[in-house]
mmCIF file of C-alpha atoms in Angstrom:
data_model
loop_
_atom_site.group_PDB
_atom_site.id
_atom_site.type_symbol
_atom_site.label_atom_id
_atom_site.label_comp_id
_atom_site.label_asym_id
_atom_site.label_seq_id
_atom_site.Cartn_x
_atom_site.Cartn_y
_atom_site.Cartn_z
ATOM 1 C CA MET A 113 -103.433 104.531 41.628
ATOM 2 C CA ARG A 114 -100.066 103.346 42.835
ATOM 3 C CA PRO A 115 -100.644 100.533 45.332
ATOM 4 C CA ILE A 116 -99.355 100.769 48.857
ATOM 5 C CA ARG A 117 -96.719 98.123 49.379
ATOM 6 C CA ALA A 118 -96.792 95.596 52.169
ATOM 7 C CA VAL A 119 -93.762 96.741 54.077
ATOM 8 C CA CYS A 120 -94.052 94.317 56.923
ATOM 9 C CA LEU A 121 -94.394 90.777 55.880
ATOM 10 C CA GLY A 122 -96.301 90.334 58.480
ATOM 11 C CA THR A 123 -93.820 92.511 61.009
ATOM 12 C CA ALA A 124 -93.750 95.890 59.899
ATOM 13 C CA THR A 125 -93.254 95.202 59.206
ATOM 14 C CA ALA A 126 -93.074 93.497 60.597
ATOM 15 C CA LEU A 127 -92.392 94.669 62.572
ATOM 16 C CA VAL A 128 -93.934 93.059 60.162
ATOM 17 C CA GLY A 129 -94.631 90.719 59.752
ATOM 18 C CA LEU A 130 -95.175 91.712 61.504
ATOM 19 C CA LEU A 131 -95.900 84.970 62.501
ATOM 20 C CA ALA A 132 -97.540 79.813 63.709
ATOM 21 C CA GLY A 133 -95.014 77.625 65.654
ATOM 22 C CA ALA A 134 -91.889 75.262 66.075
ATOM 23 C CA PRO A 135 -88.179 74.848 66.792
ATOM 24 C CA VAL A 136 -86.040 77.843 65.731
ATOM 25 C CA ALA A 137 -87.252 80.145 68.476
ATOM 26 C CA ALA A 138 -87.321 77.299 70.948
ATOM 27 C CA ALA A 139 -83.758 76.397 69.981
ATOM 28 C CA ALA A 140 -82.783 80.037 70.364
ATOM 29 C CA ALA A 141 -84.203 80.205 73.882
ATOM 30 C CA THR A 142 -81.959 79.733 76.867
ATOM 31 C CA ASP A 143 -82.146 76.691 79.115
ATOM 32 C CA ALA A 144 -84.021 78.799 81.657
ATOM 33 C CA GLY A 145 -86.951 79.105 79.244
ATOM 34 C CA SER A 146 -86.273 82.705 78.246
ATOM 35 C CA ALA A 147 -85.310 84.059 74.830
ATOM 36 C CA HIS A 148 -83.804 87.277 76.216
ATOM 37 C CA GLY A 149 -80.322 88.082 74.898
ATOM 38 C CA LYS A 150 -80.743 86.027 71.709
ATOM 39 C CA VAL A 151 -80.755 86.806 67.996
ATOM 40 C CA ILE A 152 -83.265 84.906 65.842
ATOM 41 C CA THR A 153 -83.118 85.013 62.034
ATOM 42 C CA LEU A 154 -86.249 84.046 60.127
ATOM 43 C CA THR A 155 -87.587 84.277 56.587
ATOM 44 C CA GLY A 156 -91.132 85.534 56.114
ATOM 45 C CA ARG A 157 -93.253 84.817 53.046
ATOM 46 C CA LEU A 158 -96.345 86.894 52.431
ATOM 47 C CA ALA A 159 -99.455 84.702 52.725
ATOM 48 C CA GLU A 160 -102.298 87.243 52.647
ATOM 49 C CA GLN A 161 -102.588 90.973 52.171
ATOM 50 C CA THR A 162 -105.573 93.289 51.879
ATOM 51 C CA ARG A 163 -105.415 97.016 51.207
ATOM 52 C CA PHE A 164 -108.023 99.507 52.370
ATOM 53 C CA PRO A 165 -107.397 102.768 50.470
ATOM 54 C CA VAL A 166 -108.953 106.041 51.586
ATOM 55 C CA ASN A 167 -109.422 106.983 47.915
ATOM 56 C CA PRO A 168 -110.316 103.739 46.081
ATOM 57 C CA GLY A 169 -109.017 104.067 42.529
ATOM 58 C CA GLY A 170 -107.217 107.308 43.428
ATOM 59 C CA ALA A 171 -103.821 108.402 44.641
ATOM 60 C CA PRO A 172 -102.299 107.070 47.887
ATOM 61 C CA ALA A 173 -103.509 109.052 50.886
ATOM 62 C CA GLN A 174 -102.899 109.484 54.575
ATOM 63 C CA GLY A 175 -104.978 106.843 56.331
ATOM 64 C CA ASP A 176 -104.585 104.080 53.724
ATOM 65 C CA ARG A 177 -104.336 100.753 55.554
ATOM 66 C CA THR A 178 -102.762 97.401 54.728
ATOM 67 C CA VAL A 179 -103.562 94.233 56.698
ATOM 68 C CA PHE A 180 -101.253 91.259 56.192
ATOM 69 C CA ARG A 181 -100.162 87.815 57.329
ATOM 70 C CA SER A 182 -96.846 86.094 56.607
ATOM 71 C CA ILE A 183 -95.552 82.598 57.285
ATOM 72 C CA LEU A 184 -92.172 82.378 59.057
ATOM 73 C CA PHE A 185 -89.455 79.827 58.301
ATOM 74 C CA ASP A 186 -86.183 78.998 60.048
ATOM 75 C CA GLN A 187 -82.836 78.815 58.257
ATOM 76 C CA GLU A 188 -83.500 75.174 57.290
ATOM 77 C CA GLY A 189 -86.799 76.134 55.633
ATOM 78 C CA LYS A 190 -89.050 74.664 58.335
ATOM 79 C CA GLN A 191 -92.220 76.622 59.155
ATOM 80 C CA VAL A 192 -91.859 78.017 62.685
ATOM 81 C CA GLY A 193 -94.448 80.764 63.043
ATOM 82 C CA GLU A 194 -96.382 83.567 61.479
ATOM 83 C CA THR A 195 -96.821 87.317 61.578
ATOM 84 C CA GLY A 196 -99.966 89.361 61.422
ATOM 85 C CA GLY A 197 -100.324 93.096 61.432
ATOM 86 C CA THR A 198 -101.486 96.385 60.026
ATOM 87 C CA CYS A 199 -99.731 99.372 58.511
ATOM 88 C CA ASP A 200 -101.327 102.821 58.231
ATOM 89 C CA THR A 201 -100.019 105.464 55.843
ATOM 90 C CA THR A 202 -99.006 108.591 57.756
ATOM 91 C CA ARG A 203 -97.632 110.623 54.850
ATOM 92 C CA VAL A 204 -97.513 110.433 51.056
ATOM 93 C CA ASP A 205 -94.801 113.037 50.308
ATOM 94 C CA ASN A 206 -91.034 112.345 50.264
ATOM 95 C CA GLY A 207 -91.503 108.649 49.404
ATOM 96 C CA GLY A 208 -94.289 108.066 51.910
ATOM 97 C CA ALA A 209 -94.270 106.585 55.382
ATOM 98 C CA GLU A 210 -96.420 104.307 57.457
ATOM 99 C CA VAL A 211 -96.655 103.124 61.030
ATOM 100 C CA CYS A 212 -96.965 99.369 61.532
ATOM 101 C CA VAL A 213 -98.065 97.184 64.433
ATOM 102 C CA VAL A 214 -97.176 93.489 64.037
ATOM 103 C CA THR A 215 -97.404 90.361 66.190
ATOM 104 C CA TYR A 216 -94.904 87.542 65.670
ATOM 105 C CA THR A 217 -96.294 84.192 66.854
ATOM 106 C CA LEU A 218 -93.433 81.810 67.583
ATOM 107 C CA PRO A 219 -92.895 78.612 69.559
ATOM 108 C CA GLY A 220 -93.069 79.572 73.211
ATOM 109 C CA GLY A 221 -94.923 82.867 72.832
ATOM 110 C CA GLN A 222 -95.547 86.031 70.898
ATOM 111 C CA LEU A 223 -93.631 89.241 70.216
ATOM 112 C CA SER A 224 -95.270 92.642 69.753
ATOM 113 C CA VAL A 225 -93.455 94.972 67.357
ATOM 114 C CA GLN A 226 -94.185 98.456 66.090
ATOM 115 C CA GLY A 227 -92.555 101.339 64.298
ATOM 116 C CA MET A 228 -92.276 103.501 61.205
ATOM 117 C CA VAL A 229 -91.375 102.400 57.697
ATOM 118 C CA PHE A 230 -90.163 105.084 55.289
ATOM 119 C CA GLY A 231 -90.016 105.100 51.485
ATOM 120 C CA ILE A 232 -93.081 102.922 50.976
ATOM 121 C CA LEU A 233 -94.115 104.716 47.779
ATOM 122 C CA ASN A 234 -90.675 104.717 46.149
ATOM 123 C CA PRO A 235 -90.196 102.481 43.091
ATOM 124 C CA GLY A 236 -88.423 99.170 43.578
ATOM 125 C CA PRO A 237 -88.589 96.534 46.287
ATOM 126 C CA PRO A 238 -90.104 97.445 49.649
ATOM 127 C CA PRO A 239 -87.553 99.240 51.842
ATOM 128 C CA ALA A 240 -85.659 97.715 54.759
ATOM 129 C CA PHE A 241 -86.711 98.898 58.204
ATOM 130 C CA ASP A 242 -86.000 98.573 61.913
ATOM 131 C CA ASN A 243 -88.888 98.428 64.379
ATOM 132 C CA GLY A 244 -88.958 98.154 68.148
ATOM 133 C CA ILE A 245 -90.061 95.167 70.189
ATOM 134 C CA THR A 246 -92.618 96.497 72.648
ATOM 135 C CA GLY A 247 -93.342 93.335 74.625
ATOM 136 C CA GLY A 248 -94.221 89.686 74.451
ATOM 137 C CA THR A 249 -95.727 86.607 76.034
ATOM 138 C CA GLY A 250 -94.367 83.253 77.197
ATOM 139 C CA ILE A 251 -90.586 83.029 76.805
ATOM 140 C CA TYR A 252 -90.753 86.540 75.280
ATOM 141 C CA ASP A 253 -92.409 88.034 78.385
ATOM 142 C CA ARG A 254 -91.212 91.630 78.863
ATOM 143 C CA ALA A 255 -89.156 91.357 75.668
ATOM 144 C CA ARG A 256 -87.320 94.407 74.382
ATOM 145 C CA GLY A 257 -85.070 94.862 71.400
ATOM 146 C CA SER A 258 -85.548 95.347 67.690
ATOM 147 C CA VAL A 259 -86.488 93.648 64.454
ATOM 148 C CA HIS A 260 -84.576 94.418 61.259
ATOM 149 C CA ALA A 261 -86.395 93.472 58.055
ATOM 150 C CA GLU A 262 -85.058 93.447 54.521
ATOM 151 C CA THR A 263 -86.586 92.292 51.261
ATOM 152 C CA ILE A 264 -84.662 89.331 49.804
ATOM 153 C CA ALA A 265 -87.089 88.361 46.995
ATOM 154 C CA PRO A 266 -90.585 89.402 45.865
ATOM 155 C CA GLY A 267 -92.964 88.712 48.764
ATOM 156 C CA THR A 268 -90.101 87.488 50.959
ATOM 157 C CA ARG A 269 -88.251 89.203 53.802
ATOM 158 C CA ARG A 270 -85.462 88.266 56.180
ATOM 159 C CA PHE A 271 -86.223 89.184 59.786
ATOM 160 C CA THR A 272 -83.397 89.540 62.303
ATOM 161 C CA ILE A 273 -84.925 89.641 65.783
ATOM 162 C CA ASP A 274 -82.472 90.999 68.349
ATOM 163 C CA LEU A 275 -83.792 90.365 71.863
ATOM 164 C CA GLU A 276 -82.182 92.343 74.684
#
């Protein structure tokens, strides 16, 4: 069986990811206590991942699930948060696809992110993806925008969070 890849280091993402707390997001927030209109760049390192295949020992199938957690670091390498999420396989043809729901926990609040990731069954590193921010708490209350994730090393992704 070809394993399903973790596509969101804890967005899903990712969305990735899918995230435990300190200064990068706080520094990115405006003086008014809101992070809206900011771009935050973080590095996520996979901490835990469990796969729940529909066909244990068999081929990938619709309904396979991956649950993951990643630790987030700012550009200076300081731990600033974590992600946690799930990705469910929605198709296994044409490189595969999955839908991911990820929560990013950051200083000052949380971000909810979800979206599709395509090419999950293709050989090579996990594919880059863009997922939508669907909401948040604290300084991310009513957040909208997107998260772009790209693999930069095995088990490591760069997340660019663009808050509208």
